[in-house]
C-alpha cells in the first residue's frame, strides 16, 4: 500500500492518450465500491489522504524539480556547445535529464486544467499548477536536443569504440557463467560475432553508416527466453554480472545504430501539440518576464 500511496500522492490524473487523462479519484473510488469490501471506509480515508497530498505537497515538489532541471540544462547546454566532446561520456546523464524534463512538462500540462478531485481535503492554489518559467525550460530542453543531433557521429563513434574495446571483452570474460553448451551459449557467441563487425577506423569517413546491431538485441532476448524455460533453464540470477554486461551492451548498441530514435523516445515533446493553450500561456509569460 505504501507504493500505491506514493503514486496517488504524486498526481491526481493519469495520461491516457495525448491530452486525454483519467481522473484518479473517481476511478479508484468506483473500484472500491465495486469490490464491496468491508474495509472500504478505511480505504476511502487512505485515498483522501493521498489525493490531499497530490494537491498540496506534490505541486511544490514538482516545481522544485523543474527549477533544478532548468538550471542544470542551462549549464549543460553551454558546456556541451563549447566542448561537444563531452557528449559521448555524458550522454546517459543528458538523456536522463531530458527524460525527466519531458515528464515534468507533461505533469504541468496534465494538471493545469484538470478538475481537483472531490475526495481531496485542503485548499488548492491554482498558481501552484502554473509555471511562468516553463518556456525557458522548454527552450533549454530543445537546445540540448539540437546539440545532440548536431554531433551524431561523435556520439556513435564514442560508443562504437566503447562496444568494441570494453563491452565485447566484458561479455567474453563473463561467458563462462553459462554452465551448459546449449542454445544460450550459441546466442552469446552470436552476440560476440556481431559486435566483431564494428570497426573504429571507418568512423574517419564522415559519410560512414554503422551496421545494424539489432541482432545483438534480439540474441539477448533469445538468451533470456532459453534460460527461462523450465526444467532445463539456467536461472539468470546466478549470472548477474553477465546480465549487467549484456544490458549495458544492448543500450550502447542503441546509441550506435538507433541514436535518434533513442533520443526521441526519451525526450520527444510531440504530445505538446495537444496542449497548444499551455504553450500560448508560456509564451505570454515569457514576453511579460523582465528576464
mmCIF file of C-alpha atoms in Angstrom:
data_model
loop_
_atom_site.group_PDB
_atom_site.id
_atom_site.type_symbol
_atom_site.label_atom_id
_atom_site.label_comp_id
_atom_site.label_asym_id
_atom_site.label_seq_id
_atom_site.Cartn_x
_atom_site.Cartn_y
_atom_site.Cartn_z
ATOM 1 C CA UNK A 1 0.000 0.000 0.000
ATOM 2 C CA UNK A 2 2.947 2.322 0.522
ATOM 3 C CA UNK A 3 3.728 2.187 -3.208
ATOM 4 C CA UNK A 4 0.088 2.885 -4.101
ATOM 5 C CA UNK A 5 0.010 5.850 -1.744
ATOM 6 C CA UNK A 6 3.234 7.200 -3.242
ATOM 7 C CA UNK A 7 1.753 7.025 -6.743
ATOM 8 C CA UNK A 8 -1.566 8.604 -5.768
ATOM 9 C CA UNK A 9 0.207 11.334 -3.806
ATOM 10 C CA UNK A 10 2.167 12.378 -6.880
ATOM 11 C CA UNK A 11 -0.685 13.110 -9.293
ATOM 12 C CA UNK A 12 -4.467 13.116 -9.417
ATOM 13 C CA UNK A 13 -4.838 12.408 -13.142
ATOM 14 C CA UNK A 14 -3.104 9.844 -15.324
ATOM 15 C CA UNK A 15 -2.339 10.188 -19.064
ATOM 16 C CA UNK A 16 -4.315 8.041 -21.482
ATOM 17 C CA UNK A 17 -3.742 9.456 -24.965
ATOM 18 C CA UNK A 18 -2.389 12.883 -25.825
ATOM 19 C CA UNK A 19 -4.495 15.318 -23.764
ATOM 20 C CA UNK A 20 -6.932 12.644 -22.605
ATOM 21 C CA UNK A 21 -6.476 11.953 -18.896
ATOM 22 C CA UNK A 22 -8.033 9.657 -16.321
ATOM 23 C CA UNK A 23 -9.088 11.280 -13.022
ATOM 24 C CA UNK A 24 -7.617 9.029 -10.359
ATOM 25 C CA UNK A 25 -10.079 9.832 -7.563
ATOM 26 C CA UNK A 26 -13.360 8.751 -9.196
ATOM 27 C CA UNK A 27 -11.719 5.738 -10.843
ATOM 28 C CA UNK A 28 -10.259 4.357 -7.596
ATOM 29 C CA UNK A 29 -13.394 5.191 -5.608
ATOM 30 C CA UNK A 30 -15.549 3.370 -8.162
ATOM 31 C CA UNK A 31 -13.296 0.340 -7.997
ATOM 32 C CA UNK A 32 -13.525 0.284 -4.198
ATOM 33 C CA UNK A 33 -17.311 0.434 -4.245
ATOM 34 C CA UNK A 34 -17.487 -2.286 -6.883
ATOM 35 C CA UNK A 35 -15.301 -4.534 -4.735
ATOM 36 C CA UNK A 36 -17.807 -4.276 -1.831
ATOM 37 C CA UNK A 37 -15.167 -4.963 0.774
ATOM 38 C CA UNK A 38 -15.682 -4.461 4.499
ATOM 39 C CA UNK A 39 -12.645 -2.153 4.647
ATOM 40 C CA UNK A 40 -13.973 0.322 2.071
ATOM 41 C CA UNK A 41 -14.343 3.241 4.574
ATOM 42 C CA UNK A 42 -10.733 2.761 5.677
ATOM 43 C CA UNK A 43 -9.578 2.622 2.065
ATOM 44 C CA UNK A 44 -11.571 5.735 1.190
ATOM 45 C CA UNK A 45 -9.787 7.570 4.004
ATOM 46 C CA UNK A 46 -6.493 6.309 2.602
ATOM 47 C CA UNK A 47 -7.489 7.623 -0.845
ATOM 48 C CA UNK A 48 -8.479 11.024 0.555
ATOM 49 C CA UNK A 49 -5.127 11.396 2.337
ATOM 50 C CA UNK A 50 -3.195 10.504 -0.814
ATOM 51 C CA UNK A 51 -5.158 12.889 -3.043
ATOM 52 C CA UNK A 52 -4.855 15.672 -0.482
ATOM 53 C CA UNK A 53 -1.087 15.299 -0.716
ATOM 54 C CA UNK A 54 -1.406 15.368 -4.529
ATOM 55 C CA UNK A 55 -2.932 18.872 -4.458
ATOM 56 C CA UNK A 56 -0.906 20.343 -1.575
ATOM 57 C CA UNK A 57 2.640 18.962 -1.394
ATOM 58 C CA UNK A 58 3.120 17.400 -4.831
ATOM 59 C CA UNK A 59 2.916 20.690 -6.837
ATOM 60 C CA UNK A 60 5.749 22.219 -4.809
ATOM 61 C CA UNK A 61 7.867 19.105 -5.217
ATOM 62 C CA UNK A 62 7.432 19.196 -8.995
ATOM 63 C CA UNK A 63 8.135 22.923 -9.036
ATOM 64 C CA UNK A 64 11.440 22.239 -7.280
ATOM 65 C CA UNK A 65 12.292 19.598 -9.868
ATOM 66 C CA UNK A 66 11.578 21.969 -12.749
ATOM 67 C CA UNK A 67 13.700 24.701 -11.152
ATOM 68 C CA UNK A 68 16.573 22.253 -10.741
ATOM 69 C CA UNK A 69 16.264 20.905 -14.296
ATOM 70 C CA UNK A 70 16.026 24.414 -15.730
ATOM 71 C CA UNK A 71 19.314 25.475 -14.164
ATOM 72 C CA UNK A 72 21.050 22.170 -14.884
ATOM 73 C CA UNK A 73 20.018 22.046 -18.543
ATOM 74 C CA UNK A 74 21.173 25.641 -18.983
ATOM 75 C CA UNK A 75 24.600 24.814 -17.558
ATOM 76 C CA UNK A 76 24.953 21.657 -19.630
ATOM 77 C CA UNK A 77 23.844 23.381 -22.827
ATOM 78 C CA UNK A 78 26.581 25.997 -22.507
ATOM 79 C CA UNK A 79 29.100 23.290 -21.590
ATOM 80 C CA UNK A 80 28.423 20.898 -24.477
ATOM 81 C CA UNK A 81 28.068 23.704 -27.019
ATOM 82 C CA UNK A 82 31.579 24.829 -26.016
ATOM 83 C CA UNK A 83 33.029 21.308 -25.595
ATOM 84 C CA UNK A 84 30.989 18.854 -27.733
ATOM 85 C CA UNK A 85 33.471 16.091 -26.902
ATOM 86 C CA UNK A 86 31.621 15.697 -23.588
ATOM 87 C CA UNK A 87 28.532 14.447 -25.426
ATOM 88 C CA UNK A 88 29.925 10.917 -25.550
ATOM 89 C CA UNK A 89 30.813 10.198 -21.915
ATOM 90 C CA UNK A 90 27.975 12.324 -20.524
ATOM 91 C CA UNK A 91 25.258 11.170 -22.921
ATOM 92 C CA UNK A 92 23.427 8.859 -20.436
ATOM 93 C CA UNK A 93 23.232 11.756 -17.974
ATOM 94 C CA UNK A 94 21.909 14.127 -20.661
ATOM 95 C CA UNK A 95 19.351 11.546 -21.759
ATOM 96 C CA UNK A 96 18.176 11.136 -18.170
ATOM 97 C CA UNK A 97 17.786 14.907 -17.717
ATOM 98 C CA UNK A 98 15.854 15.238 -20.987
ATOM 99 C CA UNK A 99 13.544 12.392 -19.993
ATOM 100 C CA UNK A 100 12.891 13.928 -16.560
ATOM 101 C CA UNK A 101 12.224 17.314 -18.164
ATOM 102 C CA UNK A 102 9.700 15.759 -20.522
ATOM 103 C CA UNK A 103 7.905 14.102 -17.595
ATOM 104 C CA UNK A 104 7.794 17.350 -15.613
ATOM 105 C CA UNK A 105 6.484 19.372 -18.570
ATOM 106 C CA UNK A 106 3.753 16.817 -19.206
ATOM 107 C CA UNK A 107 2.875 16.813 -15.494
ATOM 108 C CA UNK A 108 2.218 20.565 -15.632
ATOM 109 C CA UNK A 109 0.192 20.242 -18.835
ATOM 110 C CA UNK A 110 -1.983 17.456 -17.437
ATOM 111 C CA UNK A 111 -2.745 19.132 -14.137
ATOM 112 C CA UNK A 112 -3.098 22.752 -15.195
ATOM 113 C CA UNK A 113 -6.736 22.420 -16.269
ATOM 114 C CA UNK A 114 -7.658 19.113 -14.617
ATOM 115 C CA UNK A 115 -10.516 19.227 -12.096
ATOM 116 C CA UNK A 116 -9.444 18.817 -8.484
ATOM 117 C CA UNK A 117 -10.693 15.510 -7.015
ATOM 118 C CA UNK A 118 -13.597 15.865 -4.596
ATOM 119 C CA UNK A 119 -12.035 13.313 -2.259
ATOM 120 C CA UNK A 120 -9.110 15.649 -1.533
ATOM 121 C CA UNK A 121 -9.260 17.876 1.519
ATOM 122 C CA UNK A 122 -7.301 21.068 1.570
ATOM 123 C CA UNK A 123 -7.018 24.445 -0.089
ATOM 124 C CA UNK A 124 -5.999 24.402 -3.733
ATOM 125 C CA UNK A 125 -3.672 27.108 -5.015
ATOM 126 C CA UNK A 126 -4.125 27.242 -8.790
ATOM 127 C CA UNK A 127 -0.860 29.123 -9.218
ATOM 128 C CA UNK A 128 0.969 26.020 -7.973
ATOM 129 C CA UNK A 129 -0.092 24.258 -11.190
ATOM 130 C CA UNK A 130 1.142 27.086 -13.399
ATOM 131 C CA UNK A 131 4.821 27.619 -14.228
ATOM 132 C CA UNK A 132 5.672 31.110 -15.543
ATOM 133 C CA UNK A 133 9.166 29.881 -16.466
ATOM 134 C CA UNK A 134 8.001 26.872 -18.474
ATOM 135 C CA UNK A 135 9.122 28.470 -21.756
ATOM 136 C CA UNK A 136 12.713 28.726 -20.522
ATOM 137 C CA UNK A 137 12.706 25.066 -19.514
ATOM 138 C CA UNK A 138 11.400 24.093 -22.968
ATOM 139 C CA UNK A 139 14.000 26.333 -24.619
ATOM 140 C CA UNK A 140 16.978 24.640 -22.985
ATOM 141 C CA UNK A 141 15.417 21.217 -23.451
ATOM 142 C CA UNK A 142 15.247 21.799 -27.207
ATOM 143 C CA UNK A 143 18.718 23.373 -27.280
ATOM 144 C CA UNK A 144 20.303 20.311 -25.667
ATOM 145 C CA UNK A 145 18.450 18.022 -28.091
ATOM 146 C CA UNK A 146 19.696 20.082 -31.036
ATOM 147 C CA UNK A 147 23.272 19.868 -29.780
ATOM 148 C CA UNK A 148 22.934 16.080 -29.610
ATOM 149 C CA UNK A 149 21.539 15.889 -33.137
ATOM 150 C CA UNK A 150 24.223 18.266 -34.390
ATOM 151 C CA UNK A 151 27.014 15.816 -33.465
ATOM 152 C CA UNK A 152 25.555 12.320 -34.001
ATOM 153 C CA UNK A 153 28.748 10.768 -35.383
ATOM 154 C CA UNK A 154 30.714 11.946 -32.381
ATOM 155 C CA UNK A 155 28.370 10.037 -30.054
ATOM 156 C CA UNK A 156 28.175 6.998 -32.345
ATOM 157 C CA UNK A 157 31.936 6.795 -32.657
ATOM 158 C CA UNK A 158 32.412 7.049 -28.893
ATOM 159 C CA UNK A 159 30.015 4.168 -28.198
ATOM 160 C CA UNK A 160 31.310 2.092 -31.107
ATOM 161 C CA UNK A 161 34.730 2.361 -29.509
ATOM 162 C CA UNK A 162 33.175 1.517 -26.136
ATOM 163 C CA UNK A 163 31.402 -1.569 -27.518
ATOM 164 C CA UNK A 164 34.470 -2.895 -29.346
ATOM 165 C CA UNK A 165 37.084 -2.205 -26.671
ATOM 166 C CA UNK A 166 35.087 -2.776 -23.480
ATOM 167 C CA UNK A 167 31.668 -4.403 -23.888
ATOM 168 C CA UNK A 168 32.870 -7.196 -26.177
ATOM 169 C CA UNK A 169 35.746 -8.140 -23.865
ATOM 170 C CA UNK A 170 33.497 -7.868 -20.818
ATOM 171 C CA UNK A 171 30.869 -10.237 -22.264
ATOM 172 C CA UNK A 172 33.617 -12.643 -23.363
ATOM 173 C CA UNK A 173 35.010 -12.709 -19.833
ATOM 174 C CA UNK A 174 31.555 -13.459 -18.368
ATOM 175 C CA UNK A 175 30.608 -16.104 -20.948
ATOM 176 C CA UNK A 176 31.798 -18.967 -18.745
ATOM 177 C CA UNK A 177 28.997 -18.204 -16.248
ATOM 178 C CA UNK A 178 26.597 -20.083 -18.541
ATOM 179 C CA UNK A 179 27.083 -23.655 -17.405
ATOM 180 C CA UNK A 180 25.713 -25.553 -20.394
ATOM 181 C CA UNK A 181 26.707 -25.542 -24.065
ATOM 182 C CA UNK A 182 23.166 -25.250 -25.420
ATOM 183 C CA UNK A 183 21.293 -22.507 -27.212
ATOM 184 C CA UNK A 184 22.298 -19.956 -24.580
ATOM 185 C CA UNK A 185 25.981 -20.254 -25.425
ATOM 186 C CA UNK A 186 25.080 -20.082 -29.117
ATOM 187 C CA UNK A 187 23.277 -16.770 -28.592
ATOM 188 C CA UNK A 188 26.207 -15.317 -26.653
ATOM 189 C CA UNK A 189 28.605 -16.402 -29.410
ATOM 190 C CA UNK A 190 26.320 -14.778 -31.989
ATOM 191 C CA UNK A 191 26.352 -11.535 -29.971
ATOM 192 C CA UNK A 192 30.155 -11.549 -29.895
ATOM 193 C CA UNK A 193 30.351 -12.244 -33.640
ATOM 194 C CA UNK A 194 28.006 -9.334 -34.394
ATOM 195 C CA UNK A 195 29.981 -6.972 -32.161
ATOM 196 C CA UNK A 196 33.087 -8.030 -34.063
ATOM 197 C CA UNK A 197 31.684 -6.479 -37.260
ATOM 198 C CA UNK A 198 32.152 -2.970 -35.815
ATOM 199 C CA UNK A 199 35.354 -1.235 -36.827
ATOM 200 C CA UNK A 200 36.643 2.009 -35.354
ATOM 201 C CA UNK A 201 38.746 3.033 -38.353
ATOM 202 C CA UNK A 202 35.759 3.567 -40.673
ATOM 203 C CA UNK A 203 34.492 6.415 -38.491
ATOM 204 C CA UNK A 204 37.145 8.606 -40.088
ATOM 205 C CA UNK A 205 34.766 8.795 -43.052
ATOM 206 C CA UNK A 206 32.003 11.338 -42.202
ATOM 207 C CA UNK A 207 29.611 9.501 -44.547
ATOM 208 C CA UNK A 208 30.076 6.154 -42.803
ATOM 209 C CA UNK A 209 26.883 4.465 -41.659
ATOM 210 C CA UNK A 210 27.226 1.894 -38.854
ATOM 211 C CA UNK A 211 25.857 -1.610 -39.467
ATOM 212 C CA UNK A 212 22.603 -2.608 -37.816
ATOM 213 C CA UNK A 213 23.149 -4.136 -34.388
ATOM 214 C CA UNK A 214 19.567 -5.331 -33.965
ATOM 215 C CA UNK A 215 20.896 -8.913 -33.977
ATOM 216 C CA UNK A 216 22.660 -8.221 -30.657
ATOM 217 C CA UNK A 217 19.450 -7.094 -29.007
ATOM 218 C CA UNK A 218 17.453 -9.996 -30.465
ATOM 219 C CA UNK A 219 20.055 -12.556 -29.352
ATOM 220 C CA UNK A 220 19.921 -11.145 -25.802
ATOM 221 C CA UNK A 221 16.128 -11.567 -25.829
ATOM 222 C CA UNK A 222 16.535 -15.147 -27.117
ATOM 223 C CA UNK A 223 19.045 -15.854 -24.367
ATOM 224 C CA UNK A 224 16.532 -14.732 -21.730
ATOM 225 C CA UNK A 225 13.855 -16.939 -23.319
ATOM 226 C CA UNK A 226 16.092 -20.027 -23.431
ATOM 227 C CA UNK A 227 17.267 -19.576 -19.845
ATOM 228 C CA UNK A 228 13.700 -19.188 -18.576
ATOM 229 C CA UNK A 229 12.475 -22.488 -19.983
ATOM 230 C CA UNK A 230 11.979 -24.948 -17.159
ATOM 231 C CA UNK A 231 13.046 -27.505 -16.075
ATOM 232 C CA UNK A 232 16.208 -27.225 -18.188
ATOM 233 C CA UNK A 233 16.552 -23.466 -17.989
ATOM 234 C CA UNK A 234 19.580 -21.827 -16.434
ATOM 235 C CA UNK A 235 18.488 -19.182 -13.890
ATOM 236 C CA UNK A 236 19.980 -15.847 -14.875
ATOM 237 C CA UNK A 237 20.078 -14.776 -11.235
ATOM 238 C CA UNK A 238 23.158 -16.976 -10.993
ATOM 239 C CA UNK A 239 24.886 -14.866 -13.639
ATOM 240 C CA UNK A 240 24.035 -11.305 -12.621
ATOM 241 C CA UNK A 241 27.360 -9.940 -13.849
ATOM 242 C CA UNK A 242 26.713 -11.377 -17.300
ATOM 243 C CA UNK A 243 23.194 -9.900 -17.308
ATOM 244 C CA UNK A 244 24.533 -6.498 -16.316
ATOM 245 C CA UNK A 245 27.163 -6.642 -19.063
ATOM 246 C CA UNK A 246 24.609 -7.589 -21.718
ATOM 247 C CA UNK A 247 22.134 -4.912 -20.608
ATOM 248 C CA UNK A 248 24.852 -2.281 -20.881
ATOM 249 C CA UNK A 249 25.932 -3.665 -24.240
ATOM 250 C CA UNK A 250 22.426 -3.533 -25.724
ATOM 251 C CA UNK A 251 21.997 0.036 -24.501
ATOM 252 C CA UNK A 252 25.318 1.053 -26.058
ATOM 253 C CA UNK A 253 24.356 -0.581 -29.374
ATOM 254 C CA UNK A 254 21.212 1.574 -29.415
ATOM 255 C CA UNK A 255 23.472 4.635 -29.299
ATOM 256 C CA UNK A 256 25.370 3.368 -32.340
ATOM 257 C CA UNK A 257 22.643 2.391 -34.827
ATOM 258 C CA UNK A 258 19.479 3.859 -33.207
ATOM 259 C CA UNK A 259 20.690 7.139 -31.754
ATOM 260 C CA UNK A 260 17.903 9.436 -32.951
ATOM 261 C CA UNK A 261 15.030 7.019 -32.121
ATOM 262 C CA UNK A 262 16.523 6.554 -28.642
ATOM 263 C CA UNK A 263 16.672 10.310 -28.066
ATOM 264 C CA UNK A 264 13.145 10.837 -29.403
ATOM 265 C CA UNK A 265 11.736 8.037 -27.260
ATOM 266 C CA UNK A 266 13.211 9.569 -24.115
ATOM 267 C CA UNK A 267 12.793 13.292 -24.804
ATOM 268 C CA UNK A 268 10.331 13.977 -27.637
ATOM 269 C CA UNK A 269 7.751 16.663 -26.772
ATOM 270 C CA UNK A 270 5.397 15.934 -29.657
ATOM 271 C CA UNK A 271 2.426 15.455 -27.316
ATOM 272 C CA UNK A 272 2.531 19.210 -26.636
ATOM 273 C CA UNK A 273 0.629 19.777 -29.908
ATOM 274 C CA UNK A 274 -2.431 18.763 -27.897
ATOM 275 C CA UNK A 275 -1.673 21.414 -25.269
ATOM 276 C CA UNK A 276 -1.426 24.464 -27.529
ATOM 277 C CA UNK A 277 -3.145 26.674 -24.928
ATOM 278 C CA UNK A 278 -0.419 25.809 -22.393
ATOM 279 C CA UNK A 279 2.245 26.810 -24.896
ATOM 280 C CA UNK A 280 0.408 30.078 -25.624
ATOM 281 C CA UNK A 281 0.320 30.938 -21.924
ATOM 282 C CA UNK A 282 4.005 30.006 -21.571
ATOM 283 C CA UNK A 283 4.855 32.310 -24.495
ATOM 284 C CA UNK A 284 2.871 35.190 -22.980
ATOM 285 C CA UNK A 285 4.604 34.658 -19.633
ATOM 286 C CA UNK A 286 7.948 34.731 -21.449
ATOM 287 C CA UNK A 287 7.099 38.082 -23.087
ATOM 288 C CA UNK A 288 5.929 39.535 -19.789
ATOM 289 C CA UNK A 289 9.029 38.422 -17.903
ATOM 290 C CA UNK A 290 11.692 41.051 -17.291
ATOM 291 C CA UNK A 291 14.474 38.462 -17.557
#
